[in-house]
Tab-separated table of C-alpha atoms in Angstrom:
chain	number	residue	atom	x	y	z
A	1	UNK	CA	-1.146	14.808	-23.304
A	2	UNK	CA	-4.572	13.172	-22.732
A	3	UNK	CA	-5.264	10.191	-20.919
A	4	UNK	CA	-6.544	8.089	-23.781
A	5	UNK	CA	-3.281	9.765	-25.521
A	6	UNK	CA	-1.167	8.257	-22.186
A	7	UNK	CA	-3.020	5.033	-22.679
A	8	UNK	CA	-3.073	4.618	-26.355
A	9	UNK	CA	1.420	5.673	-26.679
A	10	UNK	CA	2.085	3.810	-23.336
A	11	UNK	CA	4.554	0.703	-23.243
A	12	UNK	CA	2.882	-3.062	-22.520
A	13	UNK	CA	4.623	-3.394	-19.304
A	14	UNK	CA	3.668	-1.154	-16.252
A	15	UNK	CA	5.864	0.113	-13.520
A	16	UNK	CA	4.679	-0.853	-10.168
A	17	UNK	CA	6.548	1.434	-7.988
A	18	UNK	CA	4.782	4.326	-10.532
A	19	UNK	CA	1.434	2.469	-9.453
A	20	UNK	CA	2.214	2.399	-5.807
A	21	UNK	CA	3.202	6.168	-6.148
A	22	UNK	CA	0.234	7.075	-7.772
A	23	UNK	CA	-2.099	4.918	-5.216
A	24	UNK	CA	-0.177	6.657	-1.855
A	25	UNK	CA	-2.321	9.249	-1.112
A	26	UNK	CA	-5.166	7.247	-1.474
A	27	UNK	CA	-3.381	4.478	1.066
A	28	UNK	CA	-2.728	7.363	2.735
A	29	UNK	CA	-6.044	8.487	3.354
A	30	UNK	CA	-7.195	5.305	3.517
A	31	UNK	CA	-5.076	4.784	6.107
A	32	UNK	CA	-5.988	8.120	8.430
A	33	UNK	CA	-9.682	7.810	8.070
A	34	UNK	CA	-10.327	3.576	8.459
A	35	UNK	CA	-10.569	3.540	12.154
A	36	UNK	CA	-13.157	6.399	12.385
A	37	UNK	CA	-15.996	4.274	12.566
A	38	UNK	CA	-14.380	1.932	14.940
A	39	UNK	CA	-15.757	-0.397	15.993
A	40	UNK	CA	-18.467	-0.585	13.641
A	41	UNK	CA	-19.215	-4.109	12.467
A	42	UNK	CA	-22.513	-4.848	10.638
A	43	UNK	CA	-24.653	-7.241	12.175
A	44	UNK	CA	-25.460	-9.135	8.971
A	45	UNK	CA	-21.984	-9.491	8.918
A	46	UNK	CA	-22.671	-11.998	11.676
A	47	UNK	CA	-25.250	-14.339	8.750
A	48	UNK	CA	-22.002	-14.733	6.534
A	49	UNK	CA	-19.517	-16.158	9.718
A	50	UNK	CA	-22.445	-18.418	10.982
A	51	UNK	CA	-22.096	-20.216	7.928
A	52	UNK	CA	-18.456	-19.953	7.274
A	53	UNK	CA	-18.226	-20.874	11.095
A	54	UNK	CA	-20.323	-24.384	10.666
A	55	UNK	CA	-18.515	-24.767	7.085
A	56	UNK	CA	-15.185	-25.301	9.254
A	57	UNK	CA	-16.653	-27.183	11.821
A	58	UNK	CA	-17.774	-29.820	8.726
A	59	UNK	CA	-21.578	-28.833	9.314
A	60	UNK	CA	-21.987	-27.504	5.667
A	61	UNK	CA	-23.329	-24.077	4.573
A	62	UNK	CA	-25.944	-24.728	6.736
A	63	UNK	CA	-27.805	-22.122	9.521
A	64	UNK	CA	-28.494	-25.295	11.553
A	65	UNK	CA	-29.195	-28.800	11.572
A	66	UNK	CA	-31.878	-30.384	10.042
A	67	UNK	CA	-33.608	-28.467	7.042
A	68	UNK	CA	-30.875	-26.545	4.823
A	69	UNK	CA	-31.630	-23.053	3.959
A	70	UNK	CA	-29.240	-20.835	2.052
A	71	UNK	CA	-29.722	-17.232	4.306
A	72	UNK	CA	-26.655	-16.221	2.865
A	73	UNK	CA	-26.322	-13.706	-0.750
A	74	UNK	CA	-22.433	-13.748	-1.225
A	75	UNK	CA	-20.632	-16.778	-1.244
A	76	UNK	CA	-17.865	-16.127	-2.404
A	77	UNK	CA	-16.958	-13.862	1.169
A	78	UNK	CA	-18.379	-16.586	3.339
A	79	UNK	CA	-15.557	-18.962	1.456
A	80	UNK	CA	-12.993	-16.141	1.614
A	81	UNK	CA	-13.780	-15.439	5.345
A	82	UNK	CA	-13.598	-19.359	6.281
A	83	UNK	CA	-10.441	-19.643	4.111
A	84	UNK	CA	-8.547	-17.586	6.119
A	85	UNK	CA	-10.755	-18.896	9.454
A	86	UNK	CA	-8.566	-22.372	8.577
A	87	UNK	CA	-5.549	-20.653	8.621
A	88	UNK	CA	-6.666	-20.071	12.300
A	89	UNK	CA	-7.598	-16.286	12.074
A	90	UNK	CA	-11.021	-15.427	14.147
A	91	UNK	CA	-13.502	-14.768	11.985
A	92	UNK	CA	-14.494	-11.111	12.840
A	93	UNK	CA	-10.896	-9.955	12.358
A	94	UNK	CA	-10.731	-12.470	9.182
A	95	UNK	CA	-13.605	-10.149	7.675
A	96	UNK	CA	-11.917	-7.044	8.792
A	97	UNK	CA	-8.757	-8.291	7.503
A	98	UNK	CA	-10.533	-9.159	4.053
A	99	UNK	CA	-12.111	-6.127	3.453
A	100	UNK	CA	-9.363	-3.828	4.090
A	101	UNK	CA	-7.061	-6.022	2.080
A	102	UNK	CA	-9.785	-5.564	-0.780
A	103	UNK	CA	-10.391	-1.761	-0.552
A	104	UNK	CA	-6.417	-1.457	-0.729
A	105	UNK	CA	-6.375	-3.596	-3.764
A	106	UNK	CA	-9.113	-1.769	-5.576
A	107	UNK	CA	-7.249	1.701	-4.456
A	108	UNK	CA	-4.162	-0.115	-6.390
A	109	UNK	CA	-6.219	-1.029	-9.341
A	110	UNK	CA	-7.693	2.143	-10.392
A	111	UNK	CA	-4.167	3.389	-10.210
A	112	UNK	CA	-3.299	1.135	-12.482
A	113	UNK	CA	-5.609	1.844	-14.883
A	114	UNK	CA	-3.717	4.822	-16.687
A	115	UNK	CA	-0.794	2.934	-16.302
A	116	UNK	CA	1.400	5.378	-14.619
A	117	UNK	CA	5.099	5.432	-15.189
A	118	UNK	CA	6.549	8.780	-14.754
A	119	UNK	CA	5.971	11.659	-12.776
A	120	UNK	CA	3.587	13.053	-14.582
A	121	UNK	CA	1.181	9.920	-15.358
A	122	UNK	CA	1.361	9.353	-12.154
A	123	UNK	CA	0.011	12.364	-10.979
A	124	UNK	CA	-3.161	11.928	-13.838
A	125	UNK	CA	-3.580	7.964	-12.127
A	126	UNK	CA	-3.637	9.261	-8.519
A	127	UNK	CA	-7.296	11.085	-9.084
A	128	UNK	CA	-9.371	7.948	-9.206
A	129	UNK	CA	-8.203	5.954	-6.157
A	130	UNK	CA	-8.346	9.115	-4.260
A	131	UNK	CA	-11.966	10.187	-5.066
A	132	UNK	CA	-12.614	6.940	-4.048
A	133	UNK	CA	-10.733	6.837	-1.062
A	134	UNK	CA	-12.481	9.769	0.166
A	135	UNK	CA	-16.368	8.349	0.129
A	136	UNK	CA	-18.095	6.928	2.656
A	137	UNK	CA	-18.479	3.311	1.513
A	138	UNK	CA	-14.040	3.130	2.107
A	139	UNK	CA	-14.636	4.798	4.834
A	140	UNK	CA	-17.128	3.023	6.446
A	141	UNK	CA	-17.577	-0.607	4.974
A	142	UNK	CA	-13.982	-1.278	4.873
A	143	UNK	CA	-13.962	-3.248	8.461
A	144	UNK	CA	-17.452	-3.947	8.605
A	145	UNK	CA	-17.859	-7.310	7.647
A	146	UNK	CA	-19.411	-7.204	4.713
A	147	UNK	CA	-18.654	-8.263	1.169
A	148	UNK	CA	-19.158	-4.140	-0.413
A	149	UNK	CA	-15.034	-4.354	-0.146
A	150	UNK	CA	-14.720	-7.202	-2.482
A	151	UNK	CA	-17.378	-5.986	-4.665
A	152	UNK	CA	-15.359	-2.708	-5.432
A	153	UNK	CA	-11.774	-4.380	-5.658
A	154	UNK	CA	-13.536	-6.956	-8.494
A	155	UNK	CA	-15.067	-3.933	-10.252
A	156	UNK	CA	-12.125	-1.522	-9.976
A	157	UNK	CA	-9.354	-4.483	-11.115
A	158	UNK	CA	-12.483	-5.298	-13.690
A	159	UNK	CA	-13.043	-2.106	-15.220
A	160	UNK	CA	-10.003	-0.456	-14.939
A	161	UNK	CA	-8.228	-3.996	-16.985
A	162	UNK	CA	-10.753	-2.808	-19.627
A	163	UNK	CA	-9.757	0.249	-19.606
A	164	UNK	CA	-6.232	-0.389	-20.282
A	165	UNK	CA	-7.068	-3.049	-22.805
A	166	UNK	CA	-9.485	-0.872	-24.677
A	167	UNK	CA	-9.162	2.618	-24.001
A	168	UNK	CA	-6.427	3.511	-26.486
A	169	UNK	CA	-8.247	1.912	-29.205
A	170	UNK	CA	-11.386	-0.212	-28.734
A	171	UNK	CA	-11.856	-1.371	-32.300
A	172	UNK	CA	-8.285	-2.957	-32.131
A	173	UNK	CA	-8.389	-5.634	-34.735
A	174	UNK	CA	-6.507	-9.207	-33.238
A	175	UNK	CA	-8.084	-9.853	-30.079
A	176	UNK	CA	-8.610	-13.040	-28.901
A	177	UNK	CA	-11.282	-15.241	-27.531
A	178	UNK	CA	-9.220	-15.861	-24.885
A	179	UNK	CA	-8.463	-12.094	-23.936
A	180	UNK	CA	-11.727	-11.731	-23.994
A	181	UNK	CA	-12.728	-14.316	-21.489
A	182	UNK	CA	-9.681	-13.694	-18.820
A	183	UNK	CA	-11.155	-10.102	-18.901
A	184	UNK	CA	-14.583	-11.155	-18.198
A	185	UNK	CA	-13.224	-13.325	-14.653
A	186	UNK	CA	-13.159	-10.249	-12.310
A	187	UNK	CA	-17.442	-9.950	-13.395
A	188	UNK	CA	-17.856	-13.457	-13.033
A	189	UNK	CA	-16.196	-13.747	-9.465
A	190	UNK	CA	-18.441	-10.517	-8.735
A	191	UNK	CA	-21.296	-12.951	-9.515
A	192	UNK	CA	-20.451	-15.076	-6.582
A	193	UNK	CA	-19.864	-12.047	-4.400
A	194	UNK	CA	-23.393	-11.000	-4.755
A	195	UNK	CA	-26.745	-12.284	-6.284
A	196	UNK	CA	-26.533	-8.437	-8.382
A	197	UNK	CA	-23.537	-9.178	-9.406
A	198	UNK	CA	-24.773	-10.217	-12.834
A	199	UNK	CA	-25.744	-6.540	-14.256
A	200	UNK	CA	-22.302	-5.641	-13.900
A	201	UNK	CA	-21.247	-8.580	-16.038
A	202	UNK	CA	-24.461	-7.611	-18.845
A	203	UNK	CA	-23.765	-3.980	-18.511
A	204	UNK	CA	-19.487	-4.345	-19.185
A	205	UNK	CA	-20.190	-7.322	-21.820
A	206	UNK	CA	-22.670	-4.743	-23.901
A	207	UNK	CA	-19.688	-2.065	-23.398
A	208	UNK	CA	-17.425	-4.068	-24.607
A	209	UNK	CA	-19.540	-5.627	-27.654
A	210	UNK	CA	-20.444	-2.004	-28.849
A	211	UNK	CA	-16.862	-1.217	-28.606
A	212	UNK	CA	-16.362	-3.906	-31.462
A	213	UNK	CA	-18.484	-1.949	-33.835
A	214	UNK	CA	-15.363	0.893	-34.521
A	215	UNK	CA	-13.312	-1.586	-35.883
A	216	UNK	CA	-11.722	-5.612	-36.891
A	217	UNK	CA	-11.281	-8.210	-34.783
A	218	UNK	CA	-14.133	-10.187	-33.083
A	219	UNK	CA	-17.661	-8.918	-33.656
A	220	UNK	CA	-20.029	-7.301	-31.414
A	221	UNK	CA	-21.867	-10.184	-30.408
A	222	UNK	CA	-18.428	-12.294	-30.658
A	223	UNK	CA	-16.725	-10.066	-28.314
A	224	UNK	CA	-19.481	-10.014	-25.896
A	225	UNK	CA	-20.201	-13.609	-26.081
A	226	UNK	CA	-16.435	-14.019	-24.963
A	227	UNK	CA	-16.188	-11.689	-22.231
A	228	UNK	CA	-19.244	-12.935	-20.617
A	229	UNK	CA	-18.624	-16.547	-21.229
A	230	UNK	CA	-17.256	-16.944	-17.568
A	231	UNK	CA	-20.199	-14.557	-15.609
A	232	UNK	CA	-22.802	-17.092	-17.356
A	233	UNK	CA	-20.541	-19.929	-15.982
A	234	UNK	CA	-20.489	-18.268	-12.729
A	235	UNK	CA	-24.061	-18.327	-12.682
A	236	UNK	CA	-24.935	-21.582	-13.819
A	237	UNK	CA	-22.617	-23.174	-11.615
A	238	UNK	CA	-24.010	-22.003	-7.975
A	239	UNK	CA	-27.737	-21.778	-9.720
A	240	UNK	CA	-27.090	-26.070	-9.391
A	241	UNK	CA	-24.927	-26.338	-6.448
A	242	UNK	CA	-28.336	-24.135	-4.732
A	243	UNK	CA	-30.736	-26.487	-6.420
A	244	UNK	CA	-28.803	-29.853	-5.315
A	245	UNK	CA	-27.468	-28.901	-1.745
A	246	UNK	CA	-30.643	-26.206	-1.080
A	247	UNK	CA	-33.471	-27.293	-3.305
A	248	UNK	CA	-34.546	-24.128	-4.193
A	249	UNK	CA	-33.714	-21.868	-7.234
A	250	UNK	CA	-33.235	-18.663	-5.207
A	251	UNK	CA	-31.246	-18.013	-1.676
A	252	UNK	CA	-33.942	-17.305	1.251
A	253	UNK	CA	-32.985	-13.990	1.356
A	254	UNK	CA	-34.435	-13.411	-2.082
A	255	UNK	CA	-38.076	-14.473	-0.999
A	256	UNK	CA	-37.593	-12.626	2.291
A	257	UNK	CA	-36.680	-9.056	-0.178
A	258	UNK	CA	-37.122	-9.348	-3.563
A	259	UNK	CA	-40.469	-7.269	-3.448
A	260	UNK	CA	-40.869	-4.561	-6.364
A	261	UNK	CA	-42.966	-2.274	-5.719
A	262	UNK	CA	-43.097	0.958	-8.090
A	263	UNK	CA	-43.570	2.880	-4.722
A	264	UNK	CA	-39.814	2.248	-4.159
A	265	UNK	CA	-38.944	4.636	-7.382
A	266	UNK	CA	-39.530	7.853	-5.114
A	267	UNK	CA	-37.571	6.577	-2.029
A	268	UNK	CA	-35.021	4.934	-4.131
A	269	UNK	CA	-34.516	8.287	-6.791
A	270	UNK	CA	-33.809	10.025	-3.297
A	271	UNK	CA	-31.244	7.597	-1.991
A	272	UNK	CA	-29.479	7.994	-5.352
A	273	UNK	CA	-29.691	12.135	-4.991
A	274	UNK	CA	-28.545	11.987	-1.618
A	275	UNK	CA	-25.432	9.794	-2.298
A	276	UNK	CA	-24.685	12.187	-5.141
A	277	UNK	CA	-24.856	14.699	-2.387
A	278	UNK	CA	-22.889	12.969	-0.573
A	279	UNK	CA	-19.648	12.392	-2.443
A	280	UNK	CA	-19.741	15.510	-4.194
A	281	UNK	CA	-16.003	15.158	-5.647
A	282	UNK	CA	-16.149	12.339	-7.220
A	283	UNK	CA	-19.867	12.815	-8.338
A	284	UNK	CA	-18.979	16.228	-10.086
A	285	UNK	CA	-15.768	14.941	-11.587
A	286	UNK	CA	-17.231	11.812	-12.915
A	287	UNK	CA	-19.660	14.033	-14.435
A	288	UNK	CA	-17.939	16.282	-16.074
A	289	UNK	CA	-14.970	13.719	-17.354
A	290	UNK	CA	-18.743	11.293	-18.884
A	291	UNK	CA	-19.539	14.708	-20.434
A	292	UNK	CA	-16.055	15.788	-22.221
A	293	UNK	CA	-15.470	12.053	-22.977
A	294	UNK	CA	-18.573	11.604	-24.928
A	295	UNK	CA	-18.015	15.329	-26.556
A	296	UNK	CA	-14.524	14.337	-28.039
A	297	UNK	CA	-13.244	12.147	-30.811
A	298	UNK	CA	-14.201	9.028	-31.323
A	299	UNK	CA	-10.593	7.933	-29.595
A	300	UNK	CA	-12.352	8.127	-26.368
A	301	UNK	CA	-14.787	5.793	-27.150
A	302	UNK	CA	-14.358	3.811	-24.382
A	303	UNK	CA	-16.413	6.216	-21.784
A	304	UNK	CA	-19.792	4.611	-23.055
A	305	UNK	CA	-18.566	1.223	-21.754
A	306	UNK	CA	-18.124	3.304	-18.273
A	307	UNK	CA	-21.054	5.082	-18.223
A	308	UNK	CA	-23.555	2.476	-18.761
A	309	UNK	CA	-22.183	-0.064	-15.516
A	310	UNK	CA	-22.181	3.622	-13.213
A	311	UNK	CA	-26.525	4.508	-15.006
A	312	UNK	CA	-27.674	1.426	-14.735
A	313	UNK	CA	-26.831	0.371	-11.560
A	314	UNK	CA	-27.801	4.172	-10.293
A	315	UNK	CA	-31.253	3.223	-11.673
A	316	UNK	CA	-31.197	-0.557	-10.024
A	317	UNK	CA	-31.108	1.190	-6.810
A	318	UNK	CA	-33.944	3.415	-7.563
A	319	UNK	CA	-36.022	0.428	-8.875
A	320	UNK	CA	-35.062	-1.349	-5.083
A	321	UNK	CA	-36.057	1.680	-3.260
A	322	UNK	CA	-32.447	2.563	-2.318
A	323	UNK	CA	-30.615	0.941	1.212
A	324	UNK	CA	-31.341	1.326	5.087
A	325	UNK	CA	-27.292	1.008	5.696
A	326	UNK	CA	-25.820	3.578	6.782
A	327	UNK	CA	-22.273	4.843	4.658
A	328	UNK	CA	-23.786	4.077	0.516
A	329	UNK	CA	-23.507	1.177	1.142
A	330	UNK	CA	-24.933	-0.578	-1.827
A	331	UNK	CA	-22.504	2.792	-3.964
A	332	UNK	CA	-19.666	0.549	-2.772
A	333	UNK	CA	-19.363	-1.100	-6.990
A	334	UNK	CA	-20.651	2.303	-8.763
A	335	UNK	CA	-17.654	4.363	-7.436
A	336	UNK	CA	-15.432	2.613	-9.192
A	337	UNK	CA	-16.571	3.324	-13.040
A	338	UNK	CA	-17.513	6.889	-11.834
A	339	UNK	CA	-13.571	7.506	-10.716
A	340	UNK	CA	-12.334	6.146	-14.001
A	341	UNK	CA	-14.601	8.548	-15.604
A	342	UNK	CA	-13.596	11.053	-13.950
């Protein structure tokens, strides 16, 4: 049986000790590899506590007194990180804690995604979360600090919802407005996490619109109206919070970086090779599974709305010139649609 066949004939509840068996050996290896790079800990990390460190002490997301300037690009972690900084945490082991609570979640997402619940489903489910598992972004950026963990558990819950709401049949007449928007949160909160965030939400919401076009129910432009209802909400909201509390229609770190320069297409093509390169797995297998998708019946549909997330924001990095990080990480959203690909 195929997975679209194991999505499409599969009941409307899910078993969640068939998702925790299908996520264990990505836990697993999860679990072996996280303290390898110990104790790595970014030091922009260290930009996002300043401010959720004056935040608690009442100071604002502020740097310093006197003149506000937003140096932070993902607000959503800062309010995570000082969130659990008020429950009395410190705040380098409240990132820590966040971001491997995050890449666990996303390992649990994707193996809910072909909702597993026997044996044999399970064993399909298990693939994604493991490729993942395996990369160096996991491995890497899970304890770091940074916000790459939270980006990949919004993606992988995002994507992989779609999936199961859409990959049996994606022309499904009877959806509602509703559906639509509660799918479109997990892109909208990924607009918070970081100031990219958006071409997530544009590249899923045009997925999901063409998906519309095989069948009833909404429209096209209906259905993708809907789902991105809440990322255009997510924008607009901070895009005044940063003009009344900032007064300035960009974060600082956008003047310092956002540079383009079409000398950063050669540097940035190679970063994308070399990450290719570097996760071999999961870059062959989501491949090949883009490949047979898009050579099948029209039942598996659904791989477009995949595939265009995972080639667009491959070319984004080429356009930016790629990342000085060490560990992919700016690869830490893409590996998400490439597992459920593959």
């Amino acid at each position: 049986m195929t997975a679209a066949n194991q999505i499409t004939k599969a009941p409307a509840t899910m078993s969640w000790r068939w998702i925790a068996a299908a996520a264990m050996p990505a836990l697993a290896l999860f679990a072996l590899q996280a303290g390898w790079p110990w104790p790595f800990f970014s030091d922009d990390s260290f930009i996002s506590l300043r401010y959720a460190e004056r935040l608690l002490d009442g100071e604002g997301l502020t740097w310093t007194d006197g003149e506000r300037v937003e140096g932070y690009s993902n607000l959503l972690w800062v309010l995570m990180t000082a969130g659990l900084g008020a429950l009395g945490l410190e705040l380098v082991a409240a990132a820590r804690l966040l971001g491997a609570l995050c890449s666990v979640a996303a390992l649990l997402a994707l193996a809910a995604a072909l909702r597993p619940r026997d044996l044999r489903s399970a064993t399909t489910a298990a693939l994604a979360p493991l490729l993942v598992a395996a990369t160096q972004p996991v491995m890497i950026w899970s304890l770091a600090g940074l916000e790459g963990p939270r980006m990949l558990a919004l993606l992988a819950g995002g994507l992989g919802g779609l999936l199961r709401r859409f990959g049996g049949d994606g022309g499904r007449a009877g959806l509602r407005a509703v559906d639509l928007m509660s799918a479109g949160v997990p892109f909208a909160l990924a607009c918070w996490t970081r100031p990219d965030g958006p071409l997530w939400a544009l590249t899923a919401g045009l997925g999901v619109g063409a998906l519309a076009l095989r069948g009833g129910g909404l429209n096209a432009v209906g259905r993708a109206f809907w789902f991105g209802l809440p990322a255009v909400a997510a924008v607009a909201a901070p895009l005044w919070f940063r003009l009344a509390y900032y007064g300035d229609y960009v974060p600082n770190t956008a003047h310092v970086k956002a540079d383009l320069d079409p000398a950063s297409f050669a540097p940035g093509f190679a970063y994308v090779r070399a990450a290719m390169v570097a996760m071999p797995a999961l870059a062959a297998a989501a491949g090949c599974g883009a490949a047979l998708a898009l050579l099948a019946r029209p039942r598996r549909a659904f791989a477009p709305t995949l595939l265009l997330p995972v080639l667009a924001w491959l070319l984004y990095l080429c356009v930016i010139g790629g990342d000085h990080f060490p560990g992919l990480r700016l690869l830490h959203g893409v590996i998400a649609p490439m597992a459920l690909l593959a």
